[in-house]
Amino acid sequence: MYRRAGRGRLLLLAFVALSIVVITLDFRQGDNGPLERAKEISSAIVTPIQRGLTAVFRPVGNFFSSVSELSSLRSENHELQASVESLQSEITEAKSLLNENARLRDLLDLDEAYPTLERVTATVISNAPANYKWAVTIDRGSADGITDDMPVIDPNGLVGKTTDVYAHTATVLLLIDPQACAKSRVVGTGFTGGVCGNGAQHALSLEFIDTDADVEVNDQVVTAGYDDGIFPSNIPVGQIVSVTGEEAASQQTIEVDPWVDFTALDFVQVIIERQARVTTEKVK
């Protein structure tokens, strides 16, 4: 037992002496010492292993990091989406207001075109559930001085006439309705006739024009100023787009493209006569 202890002390002294020798040599040789070379060898062995482990475990770490951030990203995404929808709504509303403002300005321009005519501005609120196929309802009625058979216009020209007037609403029979007609004339020629409707999908017809009347495509058509006094003179109606008629026929077939867009009516004006009219008010 004492021999083993003695051997152990000898080995320890030998290891300490060897360490002192290696440290002394390493110190004297500087960067070329044995310890420095040992570090280089170990680094060359360990570095590829570290790189491999990093390549394997880094995606795993990124995955768990992404999972922890997922809730935050979803919340941020919802907030951004709500902001985009709000901005889109505001842009749509702004465009609508700009368009409405432009149409109202156009109505004000009618003051210059018809300075002596008293008018009431109305909003189209619905298609009229009446006996007419092409008619609309406006938000003005007898309480605003409106009666039957009053002309209705917009900045582009003749819209139609009022029918079925109630206290606060009225029906407007559109010029494109087959039951609607307006006495009209061809500008620059003096020829007159009746402009009648054929439905929304067809041009207006200018009727009762003789075959020898000198009218041409692109001639302008306006109201003639009579027809029992319903329509004042010179309200724009449309433009001639077709003239046909055989020599043996007593009349020509003339098609007129209306200036008014009857599918996009929102604001109109009712021309109110200055003279008193007999009014029969209808109460809903």
mmCIF file of C-alpha atoms in Angstrom:
data_model
loop_
_atom_site.group_PDB
_atom_site.id
_atom_site.type_symbol
_atom_site.label_atom_id
_atom_site.label_comp_id
_atom_site.label_asym_id
_atom_site.label_seq_id
_atom_site.Cartn_x
_atom_site.Cartn_y
_atom_site.Cartn_z
ATOM 1 C CA MET A 1 0.000 0.000 0.000
ATOM 2 C CA TYR A 2 2.865 2.346 0.877
ATOM 3 C CA ARG A 3 4.492 1.405 -2.410
ATOM 4 C CA ARG A 4 1.414 2.449 -4.380
ATOM 5 C CA ALA A 5 1.259 5.801 -2.594
ATOM 6 C CA GLY A 6 4.930 6.363 -3.318
ATOM 7 C CA ARG A 7 4.407 5.570 -7.018
ATOM 8 C CA GLY A 8 1.482 7.996 -7.162
ATOM 9 C CA ARG A 9 3.570 10.823 -5.694
ATOM 10 C CA LEU A 10 6.355 10.069 -8.181
ATOM 11 C CA LEU A 11 3.885 10.177 -11.096
ATOM 12 C CA LEU A 12 2.437 13.463 -9.848
ATOM 13 C CA LEU A 13 5.892 14.996 -9.526
ATOM 14 C CA ALA A 14 6.768 13.751 -13.021
ATOM 15 C CA PHE A 15 3.534 15.261 -14.504
ATOM 16 C CA VAL A 16 4.183 18.583 -12.761
ATOM 17 C CA ALA A 17 7.746 18.614 -14.055
ATOM 18 C CA LEU A 18 6.561 17.777 -17.580
ATOM 19 C CA SER A 19 3.992 20.576 -17.446
ATOM 20 C CA ILE A 20 6.673 23.042 -16.329
ATOM 21 C CA VAL A 21 8.853 21.951 -19.236
ATOM 22 C CA VAL A 22 5.984 22.274 -21.814
ATOM 23 C CA ILE A 23 4.961 25.711 -20.497
ATOM 24 C CA THR A 24 8.570 26.869 -20.534
ATOM 25 C CA LEU A 25 9.040 25.662 -24.130
ATOM 26 C CA ASP A 26 5.721 27.188 -25.248
ATOM 27 C CA PHE A 27 6.658 30.506 -23.674
ATOM 28 C CA ARG A 28 10.086 30.528 -25.309
ATOM 29 C CA GLN A 29 8.782 29.519 -28.783
ATOM 30 C CA GLY A 30 5.878 32.020 -28.781
ATOM 31 C CA ASP A 31 3.270 31.397 -31.533
ATOM 32 C CA ASN A 32 5.100 28.229 -32.602
ATOM 33 C CA GLY A 33 4.898 26.595 -29.184
ATOM 34 C CA PRO A 34 3.315 23.160 -28.601
ATOM 35 C CA LEU A 35 0.262 24.553 -26.795
ATOM 36 C CA GLU A 36 -0.522 26.908 -29.657
ATOM 37 C CA ARG A 37 -0.232 24.044 -32.157
ATOM 38 C CA ALA A 38 -2.534 21.937 -29.966
ATOM 39 C CA LYS A 39 -5.137 24.720 -29.996
ATOM 40 C CA GLU A 40 -4.935 24.921 -33.790
ATOM 41 C CA ILE A 41 -5.411 21.170 -34.118
ATOM 42 C CA SER A 42 -8.390 21.123 -31.746
ATOM 43 C CA SER A 43 -9.927 24.131 -33.498
ATOM 44 C CA ALA A 44 -9.582 22.409 -36.873
ATOM 45 C CA ILE A 45 -11.386 19.365 -35.492
ATOM 46 C CA VAL A 46 -14.118 21.121 -33.510
ATOM 47 C CA THR A 47 -15.075 23.970 -35.921
ATOM 48 C CA PRO A 48 -16.658 21.759 -38.667
ATOM 49 C CA ILE A 49 -18.603 19.929 -35.973
ATOM 50 C CA GLN A 50 -19.893 23.233 -34.584
ATOM 51 C CA ARG A 51 -20.914 24.373 -38.074
ATOM 52 C CA GLY A 52 -22.803 21.147 -38.693
ATOM 53 C CA LEU A 53 -24.642 21.373 -35.402
ATOM 54 C CA THR A 54 -25.521 25.017 -36.083
ATOM 55 C CA ALA A 55 -26.900 24.160 -39.534
ATOM 56 C CA VAL A 56 -29.055 21.423 -37.995
ATOM 57 C CA PHE A 57 -30.394 23.227 -34.949
ATOM 58 C CA ARG A 58 -30.692 26.814 -36.255
ATOM 59 C CA PRO A 59 -33.900 26.106 -38.330
ATOM 60 C CA VAL A 60 -35.401 24.483 -35.253
ATOM 61 C CA GLY A 61 -34.659 27.564 -33.207
ATOM 62 C CA ASN A 62 -36.024 29.817 -35.943
ATOM 63 C CA PHE A 63 -39.198 27.714 -36.099
ATOM 64 C CA PHE A 64 -39.919 28.071 -32.381
ATOM 65 C CA SER A 65 -39.089 31.770 -32.578
ATOM 66 C CA SER A 66 -41.539 32.199 -35.476
ATOM 67 C CA VAL A 67 -44.252 30.313 -33.593
ATOM 68 C CA SER A 68 -43.850 32.654 -30.631
ATOM 69 C CA GLU A 69 -44.213 35.684 -32.983
ATOM 70 C CA LEU A 70 -47.193 34.284 -34.949
ATOM 71 C CA SER A 71 -49.880 35.757 -32.700
ATOM 72 C CA SER A 72 -48.284 39.192 -32.854
ATOM 73 C CA LEU A 73 -48.022 39.005 -36.657
ATOM 74 C CA ARG A 74 -51.678 38.011 -36.987
ATOM 75 C CA SER A 75 -52.772 40.924 -34.825
ATOM 76 C CA GLU A 76 -50.648 43.344 -36.829
ATOM 77 C CA ASN A 77 -52.009 41.910 -40.088
ATOM 78 C CA HIS A 78 -55.613 42.426 -38.941
ATOM 79 C CA GLU A 79 -54.829 46.018 -37.980
ATOM 80 C CA LEU A 80 -53.219 46.735 -41.361
ATOM 81 C CA GLN A 81 -56.143 45.138 -43.213
ATOM 82 C CA ALA A 82 -58.634 47.237 -41.248
ATOM 83 C CA SER A 83 -56.619 50.371 -42.047
ATOM 84 C CA VAL A 84 -56.580 49.531 -45.773
ATOM 85 C CA GLU A 85 -60.347 48.904 -45.814
ATOM 86 C CA SER A 86 -60.963 52.185 -43.979
ATOM 87 C CA LEU A 87 -58.798 54.107 -46.455
ATOM 88 C CA GLN A 88 -60.529 52.462 -49.423
ATOM 89 C CA SER A 89 -63.919 53.406 -47.980
ATOM 90 C CA GLU A 90 -62.787 56.998 -47.479
ATOM 91 C CA ILE A 91 -61.447 57.167 -51.046
ATOM 92 C CA THR A 92 -64.725 55.797 -52.446
ATOM 93 C CA GLU A 93 -66.732 58.291 -50.397
ATOM 94 C CA ALA A 94 -64.484 61.156 -51.508
ATOM 95 C CA LYS A 95 -64.898 60.213 -55.179
ATOM 96 C CA SER A 96 -68.661 60.003 -54.725
ATOM 97 C CA LEU A 97 -68.747 63.447 -53.109
ATOM 98 C CA LEU A 98 -66.613 64.903 -55.900
ATOM 99 C CA ASN A 99 -68.937 63.464 -58.551
ATOM 100 C CA GLU A 100 -71.998 64.715 -56.700
ATOM 101 C CA ASN A 101 -70.429 68.143 -56.322
ATOM 102 C CA ALA A 102 -69.704 68.265 -60.061
ATOM 103 C CA ARG A 103 -73.302 67.361 -60.930
ATOM 104 C CA LEU A 104 -74.658 70.010 -58.564
ATOM 105 C CA ARG A 105 -72.369 72.583 -60.154
ATOM 106 C CA ASP A 106 -73.764 71.580 -63.538
ATOM 107 C CA LEU A 107 -77.262 72.265 -62.207
ATOM 108 C CA LEU A 108 -76.155 75.744 -61.155
ATOM 109 C CA ASP A 109 -74.994 76.346 -64.717
ATOM 110 C CA LEU A 110 -78.631 75.981 -65.795
ATOM 111 C CA ASP A 111 -79.259 79.387 -64.238
ATOM 112 C CA GLU A 112 -77.378 80.917 -67.155
ATOM 113 C CA ALA A 113 -79.185 78.793 -69.733
ATOM 114 C CA TYR A 114 -82.694 79.433 -68.378
ATOM 115 C CA PRO A 115 -82.455 82.636 -66.308
ATOM 116 C CA THR A 116 -86.190 83.458 -66.538
ATOM 117 C CA LEU A 117 -87.541 80.015 -65.709
ATOM 118 C CA GLU A 118 -88.448 79.177 -62.137
ATOM 119 C CA ARG A 119 -87.166 75.718 -61.235
ATOM 120 C CA VAL A 120 -87.169 73.251 -58.350
ATOM 121 C CA THR A 121 -84.196 70.929 -57.847
ATOM 122 C CA ALA A 122 -85.112 67.344 -56.960
ATOM 123 C CA THR A 123 -83.316 64.099 -56.199
ATOM 124 C CA VAL A 124 -84.213 60.894 -58.009
ATOM 125 C CA ILE A 125 -85.059 58.440 -55.224
ATOM 126 C CA SER A 126 -86.258 55.344 -57.094
ATOM 127 C CA ASN A 127 -87.638 53.852 -60.258
ATOM 128 C CA ALA A 128 -91.340 54.617 -60.296
ATOM 129 C CA PRO A 129 -93.690 51.663 -59.714
ATOM 130 C CA ALA A 130 -96.211 53.127 -62.126
ATOM 131 C CA ASN A 131 -98.007 52.226 -65.335
ATOM 132 C CA TYR A 132 -94.974 53.455 -67.259
ATOM 133 C CA LYS A 133 -92.028 51.248 -68.098
ATOM 134 C CA TRP A 134 -89.477 54.058 -67.992
ATOM 135 C CA ALA A 135 -90.189 56.481 -65.148
ATOM 136 C CA VAL A 136 -88.571 57.605 -61.899
ATOM 137 C CA THR A 137 -89.732 59.040 -58.585
ATOM 138 C CA ILE A 138 -88.377 62.367 -57.310
ATOM 139 C CA ASP A 139 -88.433 63.749 -53.749
ATOM 140 C CA ARG A 140 -90.446 66.884 -54.583
ATOM 141 C CA GLY A 141 -94.196 67.254 -55.025
ATOM 142 C CA SER A 142 -97.156 69.605 -54.833
ATOM 143 C CA ALA A 143 -95.862 71.060 -51.546
ATOM 144 C CA ASP A 144 -92.969 72.424 -53.631
ATOM 145 C CA GLY A 145 -95.226 73.880 -56.339
ATOM 146 C CA ILE A 146 -95.046 70.914 -58.709
ATOM 147 C CA THR A 147 -98.080 69.844 -60.721
ATOM 148 C CA ASP A 148 -98.731 67.377 -63.534
ATOM 149 C CA ASP A 149 -97.126 67.931 -66.960
ATOM 150 C CA MET A 150 -94.223 70.099 -65.885
ATOM 151 C CA PRO A 151 -90.958 69.802 -67.858
ATOM 152 C CA VAL A 152 -88.053 68.022 -66.169
ATOM 153 C CA ILE A 153 -84.474 68.712 -67.235
ATOM 154 C CA ASP A 154 -80.901 68.032 -66.197
ATOM 155 C CA PRO A 155 -77.672 69.755 -67.304
ATOM 156 C CA ASN A 156 -77.628 67.680 -70.513
ATOM 157 C CA GLY A 157 -81.152 68.411 -71.688
ATOM 158 C CA LEU A 158 -84.754 67.201 -71.610
ATOM 159 C CA VAL A 159 -85.500 64.373 -69.165
ATOM 160 C CA GLY A 160 -89.294 64.170 -69.426
ATOM 161 C CA LYS A 161 -92.357 65.530 -67.625
ATOM 162 C CA THR A 162 -94.066 65.122 -64.259
ATOM 163 C CA THR A 163 -97.050 62.850 -63.715
ATOM 164 C CA ASP A 164 -98.798 61.487 -60.621
ATOM 165 C CA VAL A 165 -97.879 64.335 -58.295
ATOM 166 C CA TYR A 166 -98.281 63.857 -54.548
ATOM 167 C CA ALA A 167 -97.536 66.132 -51.617
ATOM 168 C CA HIS A 168 -93.813 65.319 -51.362
ATOM 169 C CA THR A 169 -93.068 63.073 -54.337
ATOM 170 C CA ALA A 170 -93.825 62.926 -58.044
ATOM 171 C CA THR A 171 -93.366 60.557 -60.938
ATOM 172 C CA VAL A 172 -91.275 61.685 -63.901
ATOM 173 C CA LEU A 173 -92.190 60.056 -67.218
ATOM 174 C CA LEU A 174 -88.879 59.748 -69.065
ATOM 175 C CA LEU A 175 -88.617 60.812 -72.680
ATOM 176 C CA ILE A 176 -87.488 57.306 -73.661
ATOM 177 C CA ASP A 177 -90.844 55.790 -72.594
ATOM 178 C CA PRO A 178 -92.991 54.786 -75.614
ATOM 179 C CA GLN A 179 -95.826 56.889 -74.151
ATOM 180 C CA ALA A 180 -93.656 60.025 -74.057
ATOM 181 C CA CYS A 181 -93.363 62.610 -76.859
ATOM 182 C CA ALA A 182 -92.147 66.182 -77.152
ATOM 183 C CA LYS A 183 -92.604 68.660 -79.990
ATOM 184 C CA SER A 184 -89.135 69.372 -81.347
ATOM 185 C CA ARG A 185 -87.323 71.058 -84.199
ATOM 186 C CA VAL A 186 -84.097 70.489 -86.092
ATOM 187 C CA VAL A 187 -81.694 73.334 -85.375
ATOM 188 C CA GLY A 188 -80.907 75.471 -88.408
ATOM 189 C CA THR A 189 -83.650 74.018 -90.639
ATOM 190 C CA GLY A 190 -86.949 75.062 -89.101
ATOM 191 C CA PHE A 191 -88.383 71.572 -89.609
ATOM 192 C CA THR A 192 -90.457 70.364 -86.679
ATOM 193 C CA GLY A 193 -91.864 67.062 -85.551
ATOM 194 C CA GLY A 194 -92.414 64.958 -82.475
ATOM 195 C CA VAL A 195 -89.597 63.212 -80.630
ATOM 196 C CA CYS A 196 -90.934 59.984 -79.098
ATOM 197 C CA GLY A 197 -89.416 57.260 -76.966
ATOM 198 C CA ASN A 198 -88.740 53.645 -77.932
ATOM 199 C CA GLY A 199 -87.355 52.278 -74.684
ATOM 200 C CA ALA A 200 -83.926 52.439 -73.099
ATOM 201 C CA GLN A 201 -82.221 50.216 -75.667
ATOM 202 C CA HIS A 202 -83.283 52.220 -78.714
ATOM 203 C CA ALA A 203 -82.797 55.714 -80.099
ATOM 204 C CA LEU A 204 -85.570 58.312 -79.968
ATOM 205 C CA SER A 205 -87.709 58.742 -83.076
ATOM 206 C CA LEU A 206 -88.256 62.144 -84.706
ATOM 207 C CA GLU A 207 -91.626 61.693 -86.409
ATOM 208 C CA PHE A 208 -93.849 63.669 -88.772
ATOM 209 C CA ILE A 209 -90.959 65.027 -90.837
ATOM 210 C CA ASP A 210 -91.631 65.158 -94.581
ATOM 211 C CA THR A 211 -89.402 63.116 -96.876
ATOM 212 C CA ASP A 212 -88.262 66.272 -98.672
ATOM 213 C CA ALA A 213 -87.073 67.879 -95.420
ATOM 214 C CA ASP A 214 -83.364 68.601 -95.601
ATOM 215 C CA VAL A 215 -82.099 67.027 -92.385
ATOM 216 C CA GLU A 216 -78.823 65.208 -91.936
ATOM 217 C CA VAL A 217 -76.923 63.039 -89.483
ATOM 218 C CA ASN A 218 -75.344 65.105 -86.657
ATOM 219 C CA ASP A 219 -78.040 67.812 -86.843
ATOM 220 C CA GLN A 220 -79.079 68.986 -83.383
ATOM 221 C CA VAL A 221 -82.640 68.626 -82.094
ATOM 222 C CA VAL A 222 -84.227 70.908 -79.456
ATOM 223 C CA THR A 223 -87.737 71.430 -78.087
ATOM 224 C CA ALA A 224 -90.022 73.480 -80.338
ATOM 225 C CA GLY A 225 -91.742 75.538 -77.636
ATOM 226 C CA TYR A 226 -95.283 74.278 -77.997
ATOM 227 C CA ASP A 227 -97.155 71.013 -77.336
ATOM 228 C CA ASP A 228 -99.828 72.636 -75.172
ATOM 229 C CA GLY A 229 -97.211 74.784 -73.518
ATOM 230 C CA ILE A 230 -95.519 71.905 -71.657
ATOM 231 C CA PHE A 231 -91.945 72.308 -72.924
ATOM 232 C CA PRO A 232 -90.217 75.693 -73.312
ATOM 233 C CA SER A 233 -88.206 76.340 -76.479
ATOM 234 C CA ASN A 234 -84.611 75.321 -77.079
ATOM 235 C CA ILE A 235 -84.155 72.633 -74.441
ATOM 236 C CA PRO A 236 -81.544 70.238 -75.903
ATOM 237 C CA VAL A 237 -82.993 66.859 -76.880
ATOM 238 C CA GLY A 238 -80.311 65.053 -78.845
ATOM 239 C CA GLN A 239 -78.477 64.555 -82.114
ATOM 240 C CA ILE A 240 -79.675 62.891 -85.311
ATOM 241 C CA VAL A 241 -77.831 59.607 -85.884
ATOM 242 C CA SER A 242 -79.851 58.114 -88.746
ATOM 243 C CA VAL A 243 -82.078 59.406 -91.583
ATOM 244 C CA THR A 244 -83.966 56.951 -93.794
ATOM 245 C CA GLY A 245 -87.044 57.159 -96.055
ATOM 246 C CA GLU A 246 -88.142 56.067 -99.478
ATOM 247 C CA GLU A 247 -89.318 58.511 -102.136
ATOM 248 C CA ALA A 248 -92.800 56.989 -102.130
ATOM 249 C CA ALA A 249 -93.105 57.356 -98.371
ATOM 250 C CA SER A 250 -94.819 60.385 -96.882
ATOM 251 C CA GLN A 251 -92.445 60.624 -93.944
ATOM 252 C CA GLN A 252 -88.822 59.973 -93.063
ATOM 253 C CA THR A 253 -87.598 57.728 -90.294
ATOM 254 C CA ILE A 254 -85.190 59.780 -88.214
ATOM 255 C CA GLU A 255 -83.376 58.431 -85.163
ATOM 256 C CA VAL A 256 -82.125 60.761 -82.442
ATOM 257 C CA ASP A 257 -79.512 59.902 -79.823
ATOM 258 C CA PRO A 258 -80.552 61.700 -76.600
ATOM 259 C CA TRP A 259 -78.125 63.888 -74.708
ATOM 260 C CA VAL A 260 -79.430 62.737 -71.330
ATOM 261 C CA ASP A 261 -78.089 59.522 -69.812
ATOM 262 C CA PHE A 262 -81.356 58.084 -68.501
ATOM 263 C CA THR A 263 -79.549 55.275 -66.646
ATOM 264 C CA ALA A 264 -77.594 57.691 -64.423
ATOM 265 C CA LEU A 265 -80.160 60.225 -63.224
ATOM 266 C CA ASP A 266 -79.618 61.505 -59.694
ATOM 267 C CA PHE A 267 -80.427 65.229 -59.651
ATOM 268 C CA VAL A 268 -82.995 66.889 -61.921
ATOM 269 C CA GLN A 269 -84.840 70.191 -62.094
ATOM 270 C CA VAL A 270 -88.557 70.718 -62.595
ATOM 271 C CA ILE A 271 -89.485 73.847 -64.534
ATOM 272 C CA ILE A 272 -92.377 75.541 -62.750
ATOM 273 C CA GLU A 273 -94.569 77.861 -64.810
ATOM 274 C CA ARG A 274 -95.111 81.344 -63.449
ATOM 275 C CA GLN A 275 -98.789 81.238 -64.360
ATOM 276 C CA ALA A 276 -101.214 79.613 -61.955
ATOM 277 C CA ARG A 277 -102.207 76.087 -62.917
ATOM 278 C CA VAL A 278 -105.135 73.977 -61.847
ATOM 279 C CA THR A 279 -103.777 71.460 -59.328
ATOM 280 C CA THR A 280 -105.339 68.272 -58.094
ATOM 281 C CA GLU A 281 -103.260 67.128 -55.128
ATOM 282 C CA LYS A 282 -103.054 63.403 -54.503
ATOM 283 C CA VAL A 283 -102.427 62.223 -50.984
ATOM 284 C CA LYS A 284 -100.816 58.833 -50.418
#
